[in-house]
Short mmCIF file of C-alpha atoms in Angstrom, two decimals:
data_model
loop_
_atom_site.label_atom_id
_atom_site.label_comp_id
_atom_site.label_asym_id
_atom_site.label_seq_id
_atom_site.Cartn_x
_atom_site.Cartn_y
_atom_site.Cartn_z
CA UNK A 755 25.07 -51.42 -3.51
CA UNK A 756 28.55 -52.42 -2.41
CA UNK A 757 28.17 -53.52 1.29
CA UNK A 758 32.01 -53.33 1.52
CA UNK A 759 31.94 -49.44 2.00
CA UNK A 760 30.31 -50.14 5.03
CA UNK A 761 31.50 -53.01 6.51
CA UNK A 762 34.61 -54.25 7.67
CA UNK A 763 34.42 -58.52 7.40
CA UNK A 764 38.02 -60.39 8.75
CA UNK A 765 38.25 -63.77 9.29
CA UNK A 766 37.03 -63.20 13.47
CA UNK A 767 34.55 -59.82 12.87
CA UNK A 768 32.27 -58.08 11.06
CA UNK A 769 32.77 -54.46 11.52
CA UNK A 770 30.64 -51.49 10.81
CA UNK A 771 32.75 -48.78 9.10
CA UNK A 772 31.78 -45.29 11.41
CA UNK A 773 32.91 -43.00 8.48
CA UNK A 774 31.65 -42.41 4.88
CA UNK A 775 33.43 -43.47 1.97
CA UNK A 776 35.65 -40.83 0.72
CA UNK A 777 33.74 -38.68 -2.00
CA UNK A 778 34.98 -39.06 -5.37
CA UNK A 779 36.02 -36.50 -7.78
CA UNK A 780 33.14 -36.86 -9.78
CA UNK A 781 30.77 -36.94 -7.15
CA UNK A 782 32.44 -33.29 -6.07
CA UNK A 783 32.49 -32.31 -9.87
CA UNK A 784 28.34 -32.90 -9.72
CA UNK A 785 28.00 -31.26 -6.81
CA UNK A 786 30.26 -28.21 -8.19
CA UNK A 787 27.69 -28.15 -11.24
CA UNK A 788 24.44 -28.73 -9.45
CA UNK A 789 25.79 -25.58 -7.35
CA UNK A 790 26.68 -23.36 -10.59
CA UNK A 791 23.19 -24.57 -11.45
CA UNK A 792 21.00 -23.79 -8.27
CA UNK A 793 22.55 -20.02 -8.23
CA UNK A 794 21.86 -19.18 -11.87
CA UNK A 795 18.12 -20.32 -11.46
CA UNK A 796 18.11 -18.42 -8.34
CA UNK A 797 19.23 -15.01 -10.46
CA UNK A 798 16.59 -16.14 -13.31
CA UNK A 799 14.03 -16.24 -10.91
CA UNK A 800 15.35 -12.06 -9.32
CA UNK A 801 14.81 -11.02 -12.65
CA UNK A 802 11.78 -12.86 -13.22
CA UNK A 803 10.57 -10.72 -10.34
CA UNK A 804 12.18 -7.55 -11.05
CA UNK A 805 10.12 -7.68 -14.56
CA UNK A 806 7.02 -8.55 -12.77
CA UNK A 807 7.68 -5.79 -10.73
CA UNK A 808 8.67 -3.22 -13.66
CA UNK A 809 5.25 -4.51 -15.31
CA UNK A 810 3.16 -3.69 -12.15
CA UNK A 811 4.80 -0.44 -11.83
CA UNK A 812 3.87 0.42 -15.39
CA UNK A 813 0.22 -0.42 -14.79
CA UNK A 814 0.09 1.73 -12.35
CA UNK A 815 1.80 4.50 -13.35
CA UNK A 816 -0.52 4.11 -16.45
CA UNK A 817 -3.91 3.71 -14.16
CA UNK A 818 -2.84 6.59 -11.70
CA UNK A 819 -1.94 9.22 -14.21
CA UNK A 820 -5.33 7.93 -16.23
CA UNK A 821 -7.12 8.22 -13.35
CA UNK A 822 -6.02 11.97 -12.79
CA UNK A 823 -6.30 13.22 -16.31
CA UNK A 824 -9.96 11.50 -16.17
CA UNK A 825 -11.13 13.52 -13.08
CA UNK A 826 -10.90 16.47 -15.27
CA UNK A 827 -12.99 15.68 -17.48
CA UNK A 828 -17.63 15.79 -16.99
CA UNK A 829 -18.91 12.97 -15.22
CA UNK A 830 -15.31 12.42 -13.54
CA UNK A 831 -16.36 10.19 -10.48
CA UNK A 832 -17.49 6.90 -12.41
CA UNK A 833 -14.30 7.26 -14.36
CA UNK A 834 -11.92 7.63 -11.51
CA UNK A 835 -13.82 5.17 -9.17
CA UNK A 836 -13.87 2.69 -11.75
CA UNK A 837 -9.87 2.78 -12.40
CA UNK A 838 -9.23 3.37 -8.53
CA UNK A 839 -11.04 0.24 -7.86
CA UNK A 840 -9.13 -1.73 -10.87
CA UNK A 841 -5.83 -0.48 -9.74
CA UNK A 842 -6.44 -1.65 -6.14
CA UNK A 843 -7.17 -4.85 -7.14
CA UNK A 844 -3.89 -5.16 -9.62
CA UNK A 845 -1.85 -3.65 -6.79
CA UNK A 846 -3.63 -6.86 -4.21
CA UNK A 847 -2.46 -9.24 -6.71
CA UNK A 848 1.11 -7.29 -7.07
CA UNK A 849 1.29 -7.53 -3.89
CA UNK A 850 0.50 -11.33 -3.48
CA UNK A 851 2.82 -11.98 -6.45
CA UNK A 852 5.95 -10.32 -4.22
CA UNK A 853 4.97 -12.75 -1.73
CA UNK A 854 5.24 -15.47 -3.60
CA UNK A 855 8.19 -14.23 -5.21
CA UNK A 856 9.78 -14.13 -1.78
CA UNK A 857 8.43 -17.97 -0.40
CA UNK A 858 10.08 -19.36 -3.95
CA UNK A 859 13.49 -17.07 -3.52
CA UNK A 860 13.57 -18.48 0.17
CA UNK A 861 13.36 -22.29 -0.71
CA UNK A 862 16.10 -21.83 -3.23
CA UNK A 863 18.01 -20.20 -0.98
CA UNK A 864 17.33 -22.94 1.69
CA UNK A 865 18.36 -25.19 -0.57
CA UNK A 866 21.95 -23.23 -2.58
CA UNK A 867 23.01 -22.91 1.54
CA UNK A 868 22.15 -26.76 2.33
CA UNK A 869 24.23 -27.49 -0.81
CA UNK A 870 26.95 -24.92 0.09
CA UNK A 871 27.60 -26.35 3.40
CA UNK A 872 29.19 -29.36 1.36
CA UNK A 873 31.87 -27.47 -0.61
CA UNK A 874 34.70 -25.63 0.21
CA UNK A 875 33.82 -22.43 0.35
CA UNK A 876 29.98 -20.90 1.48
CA UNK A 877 29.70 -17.49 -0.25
CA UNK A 878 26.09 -17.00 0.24
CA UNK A 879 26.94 -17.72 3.93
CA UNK A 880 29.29 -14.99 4.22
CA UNK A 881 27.83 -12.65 1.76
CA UNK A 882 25.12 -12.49 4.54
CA UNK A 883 26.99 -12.52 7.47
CA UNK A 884 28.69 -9.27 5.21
CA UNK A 885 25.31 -7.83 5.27
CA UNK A 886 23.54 -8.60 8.71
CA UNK A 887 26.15 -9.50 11.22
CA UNK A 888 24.01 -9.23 14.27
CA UNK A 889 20.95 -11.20 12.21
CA UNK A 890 19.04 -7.78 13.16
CA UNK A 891 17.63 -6.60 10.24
CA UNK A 892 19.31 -3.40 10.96
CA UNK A 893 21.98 -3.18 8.87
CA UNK A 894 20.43 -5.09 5.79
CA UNK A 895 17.13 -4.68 5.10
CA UNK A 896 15.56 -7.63 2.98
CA UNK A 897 14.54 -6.66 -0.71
CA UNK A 898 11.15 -7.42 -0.30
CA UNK A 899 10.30 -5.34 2.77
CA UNK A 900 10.72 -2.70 0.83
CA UNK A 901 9.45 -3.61 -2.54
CA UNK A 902 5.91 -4.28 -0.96
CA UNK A 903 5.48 -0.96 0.55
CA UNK A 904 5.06 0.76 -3.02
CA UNK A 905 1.83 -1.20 -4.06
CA UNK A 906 0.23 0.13 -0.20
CA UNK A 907 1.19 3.51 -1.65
CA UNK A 908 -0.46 3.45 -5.03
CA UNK A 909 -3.47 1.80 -3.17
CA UNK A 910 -3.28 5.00 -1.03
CA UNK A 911 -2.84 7.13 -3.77
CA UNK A 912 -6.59 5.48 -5.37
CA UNK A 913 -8.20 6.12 -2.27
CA UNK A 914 -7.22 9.67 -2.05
CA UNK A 915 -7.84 10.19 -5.55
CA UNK A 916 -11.47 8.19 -5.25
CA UNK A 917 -12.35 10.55 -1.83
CA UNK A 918 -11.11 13.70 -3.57
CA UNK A 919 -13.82 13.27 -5.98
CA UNK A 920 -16.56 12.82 -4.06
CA UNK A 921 -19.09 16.10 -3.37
CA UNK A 922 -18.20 16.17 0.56
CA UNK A 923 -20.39 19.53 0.87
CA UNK A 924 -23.00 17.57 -1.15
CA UNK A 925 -22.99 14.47 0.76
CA UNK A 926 -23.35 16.31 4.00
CA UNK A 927 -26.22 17.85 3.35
CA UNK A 928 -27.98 14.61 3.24
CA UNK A 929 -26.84 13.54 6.77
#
């Protein structure tokens, strides 16, 4: 460590220096590239979850059109209870899986905006004051706010399919 970037010496004193050294070029050029780095691991991990997502919608495309073409056919309720259940539980981990997606795209963010406040320019920072001036959520709604709601409405879909099966005239008669 070279003390002399922080202290002043003369024959009479020994000054503290109050500023930072000025930043080299290199030490910019890293930053630059750290930068360039940070975003492009931020946009591997959207797609990431944009497959994971594609995937999950698959499954359950799959399970709910299964599920109906199963309730037509003799004994239908197993069938359809069985895959109801299972595509509950894949749309409860879907939904945890957005959720994590979301904690890991917000420390990355954290993180590319820490960093930007060090360079020149801060696109990030004014791509969302672009989006959600007032910081309302009115203008801009986040991504996943709106990507969880579909698993709740496949897991609605299983319920209605798993109660539309079920002998109601049947089961009333032993109340």
């Amino acid at each position: 460590m070279d003390l002399a970037q922080y202290l002043s010496v003369s024959e009479s004193h020994l000054t503290l220096k109050t500023s930072p050294p000025p930043e080299t070029d290199r030490a910019k050029t890293e930053r630059l590239e750290i930068y360039k780095l940070l975003v492009e691991m931020s946009d591997r991990v959207s797609q990431r979850r944009q497959s994971a997502n594609n995937f999950y919608l698959s499954v359950n495309t799959l399970l709910v059109g299964g599920s109906a073409y199963l309730g037509t056919l003799q004994p239908r309720a197993l069938n359809v209870i069985v895959i109801s259940v299972a595509g509950i539980a894949i749309c409860a981990v879907w939904i945890i899986n957005i959720l994590s997606y979301k904690t890991l795209n917000q420390a990355k963010f954290k993180v590319i905006n820490d960093l930007e406040q060090r360079l020149v320019e801060q696109p990030f920072h004014d791509e969302w004051g672009q989006l959600d001036p007032d910081l309302d959520g009115q203008r801009h709604r986040p991504f996943h706010q709106v990507e969880r709601v579909v698993p709740w409405i496949f897991m609605a879909v299983y319920i209605a399919q798993s109660l539309a099966i079920i002998p109601w005239k049947a089961a009333a008669a032993y109340l």
